[in-house]
Amino acid sequence: MNSNSKFLNIDFVSACSEKKLYPEDIGYEIAICGRSNSGKSSIINALANSKKLAKTSNTPGRTQSINFFRINQNDDHKLVDLPGYGYAKASKSMKRDWGVKITDYMKSRDALMGVILIMDIRHPFQEADYNFLEWCQSFNLPIQLLLNKADKLSRNKSINILRDSAKELSDFSLLDDPQIFSAKTFDGVDDLVRKIKTWMAS
Ligand SMILES: Nc1nc2c(ncn2[C@@H]2O[C@H](COP(=O)(O)OP(=O)(O)O)[C@@H](O)[C@H]2O)c(=O)[nH]1
Ligand SMILES: [Mg+2]
């Protein structure tokens, strides 16, 4: 993997609405999860220093497909943008559809080796986040929590929330220290690029 660049070279592979369309289950994959609108797609763009690699949206609940991205032109290393959960206005059938899609993905991928969980730093740890965290734990994967949109708060406020979040996470295992992040100002991008490279090299 190219270790010189500050950013990752990321390119889009496919958007899959069904399991049978997934790319081959080889190499290492990191899934990006979180409530809809928390900034999953924006974070993929920030990691690549690109504006339009992953489609971002002001309307929550848009990404319903599972989107695969290749890292550094290597089919063995992928980031996966999962459909967001916790969208209050989602219909029952949308929620069921989300559950099926994400369960199909999480249960079937041997390549999956880590999860990046995104929360909006202004309202972290909603009920849907706890549910997801608990469920996610059963897969025995390392989880990195990012508190995104930190540009919306003062530094002091962000640090207080970071501290509270670390306490919240102490009940869960396999979680690395949470990080403050901003896909807008690139705060935290260096650390996340480093983390992804470490995960993929292990
Ligand atoms: N201010 C700010 N806005 C952000 C940040 N990350 C994402 N957004 C905005 O939040 C909205 C949802 O982002 P998106 O990446 O589509 O979220 P997703 O649904 O989780 O993929 C968009 O309007 C983004 O521009 C951030 O770090 N700071
Ligand atoms: Mg998205």
Short mmCIF file of N, CA and C in Angstrom, two decimals, residues 6-7 42-51 148 151 180-193:
data_model
loop_
_atom_site.label_atom_id
_atom_site.label_comp_id
_atom_site.label_asym_id
_atom_site.label_seq_id
_atom_site.Cartn_x
_atom_site.Cartn_y
_atom_site.Cartn_z
N LYS A 6 -0.70 11.39 2.14
CA LYS A 6 -1.54 11.74 3.29
C LYS A 6 -2.96 11.19 3.12
N PHE A 7 -3.34 10.99 1.85
CA PHE A 7 -4.70 10.55 1.55
C PHE A 7 -4.67 9.13 0.99
N SER A 42 -19.36 11.51 3.05
CA SER A 42 -18.43 12.66 3.11
C SER A 42 -17.07 12.22 3.64
N ILE A 43 -17.06 11.27 4.56
CA ILE A 43 -15.79 10.81 5.12
C ILE A 43 -14.99 10.03 4.08
N ILE A 44 -15.68 9.24 3.28
CA ILE A 44 -14.97 8.54 2.19
C ILE A 44 -14.35 9.56 1.25
N ASN A 45 -15.10 10.61 0.93
CA ASN A 45 -14.55 11.66 0.07
C ASN A 45 -13.35 12.36 0.72
N ALA A 46 -13.45 12.62 2.02
CA ALA A 46 -12.34 13.30 2.72
C ALA A 46 -11.09 12.42 2.72
N LEU A 47 -11.27 11.13 2.89
CA LEU A 47 -10.11 10.22 2.90
C LEU A 47 -9.37 10.23 1.56
N ALA A 48 -10.13 10.51 0.51
CA ALA A 48 -9.54 10.52 -0.83
C ALA A 48 -9.23 11.94 -1.30
N ASN A 49 -9.55 12.94 -0.47
CA ASN A 49 -9.41 14.34 -0.87
C ASN A 49 -10.16 14.59 -2.18
N SER A 50 -11.38 14.09 -2.24
CA SER A 50 -12.19 14.22 -3.45
C SER A 50 -13.55 14.79 -3.05
N LYS A 51 -14.23 15.45 -3.98
CA LYS A 51 -15.53 16.02 -3.63
C LYS A 51 -16.68 15.15 -4.06
N ASN A 148 -18.18 12.85 14.09
CA ASN A 148 -18.03 13.70 12.90
C ASN A 148 -18.77 15.04 13.06
N ASP A 151 -16.55 20.43 13.27
CA ASP A 151 -16.47 21.85 12.89
C ASP A 151 -17.70 22.64 13.34
N ILE A 180 -12.29 12.61 17.34
CA ILE A 180 -13.02 13.77 16.79
C ILE A 180 -12.71 13.83 15.30
N PHE A 181 -13.72 14.16 14.51
CA PHE A 181 -13.51 14.16 13.06
C PHE A 181 -14.31 15.29 12.40
N SER A 182 -13.82 15.78 11.29
CA SER A 182 -14.63 16.67 10.45
C SER A 182 -14.30 16.40 8.99
N ALA A 183 -15.31 15.93 8.27
CA ALA A 183 -15.12 15.70 6.84
C ALA A 183 -15.03 17.04 6.11
N LYS A 184 -15.46 18.11 6.78
CA LYS A 184 -15.42 19.43 6.15
C LYS A 184 -14.04 20.07 6.27
N THR A 185 -13.48 20.05 7.48
CA THR A 185 -12.16 20.69 7.67
C THR A 185 -11.01 19.69 7.61
N PHE A 186 -11.32 18.41 7.45
CA PHE A 186 -10.32 17.33 7.40
C PHE A 186 -9.68 17.04 8.75
N ASP A 187 -10.28 17.54 9.81
CA ASP A 187 -9.77 17.24 11.15
C ASP A 187 -9.88 15.71 11.37
N GLY A 188 -8.79 15.06 11.68
CA GLY A 188 -8.81 13.62 11.95
C GLY A 188 -8.52 12.73 10.75
N VAL A 189 -8.40 13.34 9.55
CA VAL A 189 -8.18 12.52 8.35
C VAL A 189 -6.83 11.79 8.43
N ASP A 190 -5.78 12.49 8.85
CA ASP A 190 -4.45 11.85 8.93
C ASP A 190 -4.49 10.59 9.79
N ASP A 191 -5.11 10.73 10.98
CA ASP A 191 -5.16 9.59 11.90
C ASP A 191 -5.96 8.43 11.30
N LEU A 192 -7.05 8.79 10.62
CA LEU A 192 -7.89 7.72 10.07
C LEU A 192 -7.19 7.01 8.91
N VAL A 193 -6.48 7.77 8.08
CA VAL A 193 -5.73 7.15 6.99
C VAL A 193 -4.70 6.18 7.58
#
